[in-house]
CSV table of C-alpha atoms in Angstrom, one decimal:
chain,number,residue,atom,x,y,z
M,5,MET,CA,104.9,119.6,110.7
M,6,THR,CA,107.6,117.4,109.7
M,7,MET,CA,107.3,113.6,110.5
M,8,HIS,CA,110.4,111.5,110.8
M,9,SER,CA,110.4,107.7,110.3
M,10,THR,CA,112.5,105.6,112.7
M,11,GLN,CA,112.4,102.6,110.6
M,12,ALA,CA,114.8,101.8,107.7
M,13,VAL,CA,113.3,101.5,104.3
M,14,GLU,CA,113.4,98.0,102.8
M,15,SER,CA,112.7,96.8,99.3
M,16,ARG,CA,113.1,93.1,98.5
M,17,ASP,CA,111.9,90.7,95.8
M,18,PHE,CA,111.5,87.0,95.6
M,19,ASP,CA,114.4,86.6,93.1
M,20,ARG,CA,116.7,86.5,96.1
M,21,PRO,CA,114.8,85.0,99.1
M,22,ASP,CA,116.4,84.3,102.4
M,23,ASP,CA,115.2,80.7,102.4
M,24,VAL,CA,113.7,78.4,99.7
M,25,ARG,CA,111.9,75.2,101.1
M,26,GLU,CA,111.4,72.6,98.4
M,27,PHE,CA,108.6,70.0,98.7
M,28,GLU,CA,106.9,67.6,96.3
M,29,HIS,CA,105.0,69.7,93.7
M,30,GLY,CA,106.2,73.1,94.9
M,31,ARG,CA,108.2,75.4,97.0
M,32,ALA,CA,108.0,78.2,99.5
M,33,GLU,CA,110.2,81.2,99.0
M,34,VAL,CA,110.8,83.2,102.3
M,35,LEU,CA,111.9,86.8,102.9
M,36,ASP,CA,112.7,88.1,106.4
M,37,MET,CA,112.2,91.8,106.5
M,38,ALA,CA,110.8,94.6,108.5
M,39,GLY,CA,110.7,92.5,111.6
M,40,GLY,CA,108.5,89.9,110.0
M,41,THR,CA,108.3,87.0,107.4
M,42,ILE,CA,106.6,87.0,104.1
M,43,GLY,CA,106.4,83.9,101.8
M,44,ARG,CA,105.6,83.2,98.1
M,45,PHE,CA,104.2,79.7,97.7
M,46,VAL,CA,104.4,78.2,94.2
M,47,LEU,CA,102.2,75.1,94.0
M,48,HIS,CA,102.2,73.0,90.9
M,49,PRO,CA,99.3,70.9,89.6
M,50,GLY,CA,99.1,67.8,91.7
M,51,TRP,CA,100.1,69.5,94.9
M,52,ARG,CA,98.1,68.7,97.9
M,53,TRP,CA,99.1,69.7,101.5
M,54,SER,CA,98.1,66.3,103.0
M,55,GLN,CA,100.4,64.5,100.5
M,56,ASP,CA,103.2,66.9,100.0
M,57,VAL,CA,103.7,68.8,103.2
M,58,LYS,CA,102.0,66.8,105.9
M,59,PRO,CA,104.9,64.3,106.2
M,60,MET,CA,107.2,67.3,107.0
M,61,ALA,CA,104.7,68.9,109.4
M,62,GLY,CA,103.8,65.8,111.3
M,63,THR,CA,100.2,67.0,112.0
M,64,GLU,CA,96.9,65.8,110.8
M,65,TRP,CA,95.9,69.2,109.4
M,66,CYS,CA,97.9,72.3,108.4
M,67,GLU,CA,98.4,74.2,111.6
M,68,ALA,CA,99.9,77.4,110.0
M,69,PRO,CA,97.3,80.1,109.9
M,70,HIS,CA,97.5,82.0,106.6
M,71,PHE,CA,96.7,85.5,105.4
M,72,GLN,CA,97.4,85.6,101.7
M,73,TYR,CA,96.9,87.1,98.3
M,74,HIS,CA,96.4,84.6,95.4
M,75,LEU,CA,98.2,85.7,92.4
M,76,SER,CA,97.3,82.8,90.0
M,77,GLY,CA,95.5,79.4,89.8
M,78,THR,CA,92.7,77.9,91.9
M,79,LEU,CA,93.3,76.4,95.4
M,80,HIS,CA,90.6,74.2,97.0
M,81,VAL,CA,90.5,74.4,100.8
M,82,GLN,CA,88.9,71.8,103.1
M,83,MET,CA,88.7,72.9,106.8
M,84,ALA,CA,88.8,70.3,109.6
M,85,ASP,CA,85.1,71.2,110.4
M,86,GLY,CA,84.2,70.0,106.9
M,87,GLN,CA,83.7,73.4,105.2
M,88,GLU,CA,85.1,73.5,101.7
M,89,PHE,CA,85.6,76.3,99.1
M,90,ASP,CA,87.7,77.3,96.2
M,91,VAL,CA,90.1,80.4,96.3
M,92,GLU,CA,90.9,81.9,92.9
M,93,ALA,CA,93.5,84.5,91.5
M,94,GLY,CA,92.8,88.0,92.7
M,95,SER,CA,91.4,86.8,96.0
M,96,VAL,CA,92.6,87.4,99.5
M,97,SER,CA,92.1,84.7,102.0
M,98,SER,CA,92.5,84.2,105.8
M,99,LEU,CA,92.6,80.6,106.8
M,100,PRO,CA,92.8,79.6,110.5
M,101,ARG,CA,94.6,76.5,111.7
M,102,GLY,CA,93.2,73.1,110.7
M,103,HIS,CA,92.9,72.8,107.0
M,104,ASP,CA,93.9,70.8,103.9
M,105,ALA,CA,94.3,72.4,100.4
M,106,TRP,CA,95.1,71.3,96.9
M,107,VAL,CA,95.7,72.7,93.5
M,108,VAL,CA,92.6,72.5,91.1
M,109,GLY,CA,93.3,72.3,87.4
M,110,ASP,CA,96.6,72.5,85.4
M,111,GLU,CA,97.7,76.0,86.4
M,112,ASP,CA,100.3,76.8,89.1
M,113,VAL,CA,98.9,78.4,92.2
M,114,VAL,CA,101.1,81.2,93.3
M,115,ILE,CA,100.3,82.9,96.7
M,116,VAL,CA,101.9,85.7,98.7
M,117,ASP,CA,101.4,84.8,102.4
M,118,TRP,CA,102.0,87.5,105.2
M,119,CYS,CA,101.1,85.1,108.2
M,120,GLY,CA,101.9,81.5,107.7
M,121,ALA,CA,105.3,81.4,106.0
M,122,SER,CA,107.7,81.6,109.0
M,123,ASP,CA,107.7,77.8,109.7
M,124,TYR,CA,105.9,76.5,106.6
M,125,ALA,CA,107.5,73.3,105.2
M,126,ARG,CA,110.5,73.9,107.5
M,127,THR,CA,112.6,70.8,108.2
M,128,GLY,CA,115.0,70.2,110.9
């Protein structure tokens, strides 16, 4: 039995993203492909969502849900309900709406996000 795919094959890399959104202490590189959006977030030491992205978002907490793989660094997450935890390189995290986060230590946090990149740090 032969199976035929109806979707075109796509292969992309973040060296040529469709969009780059710069913010204090970091950037989001965004690819639109296969009917979806994927983002690579590069967050430098000193980055904190509530200081560096909140002014663009205009919300009290980050309202973008995230499903992400952590390539490097340590990210501390604080949920609106008070729960706090660290996410380290090699981990996969799923964060619902209503959180703050910040880089811990002196290493860049690099994350690939399959869920929350479409409107993250978008202006205008």
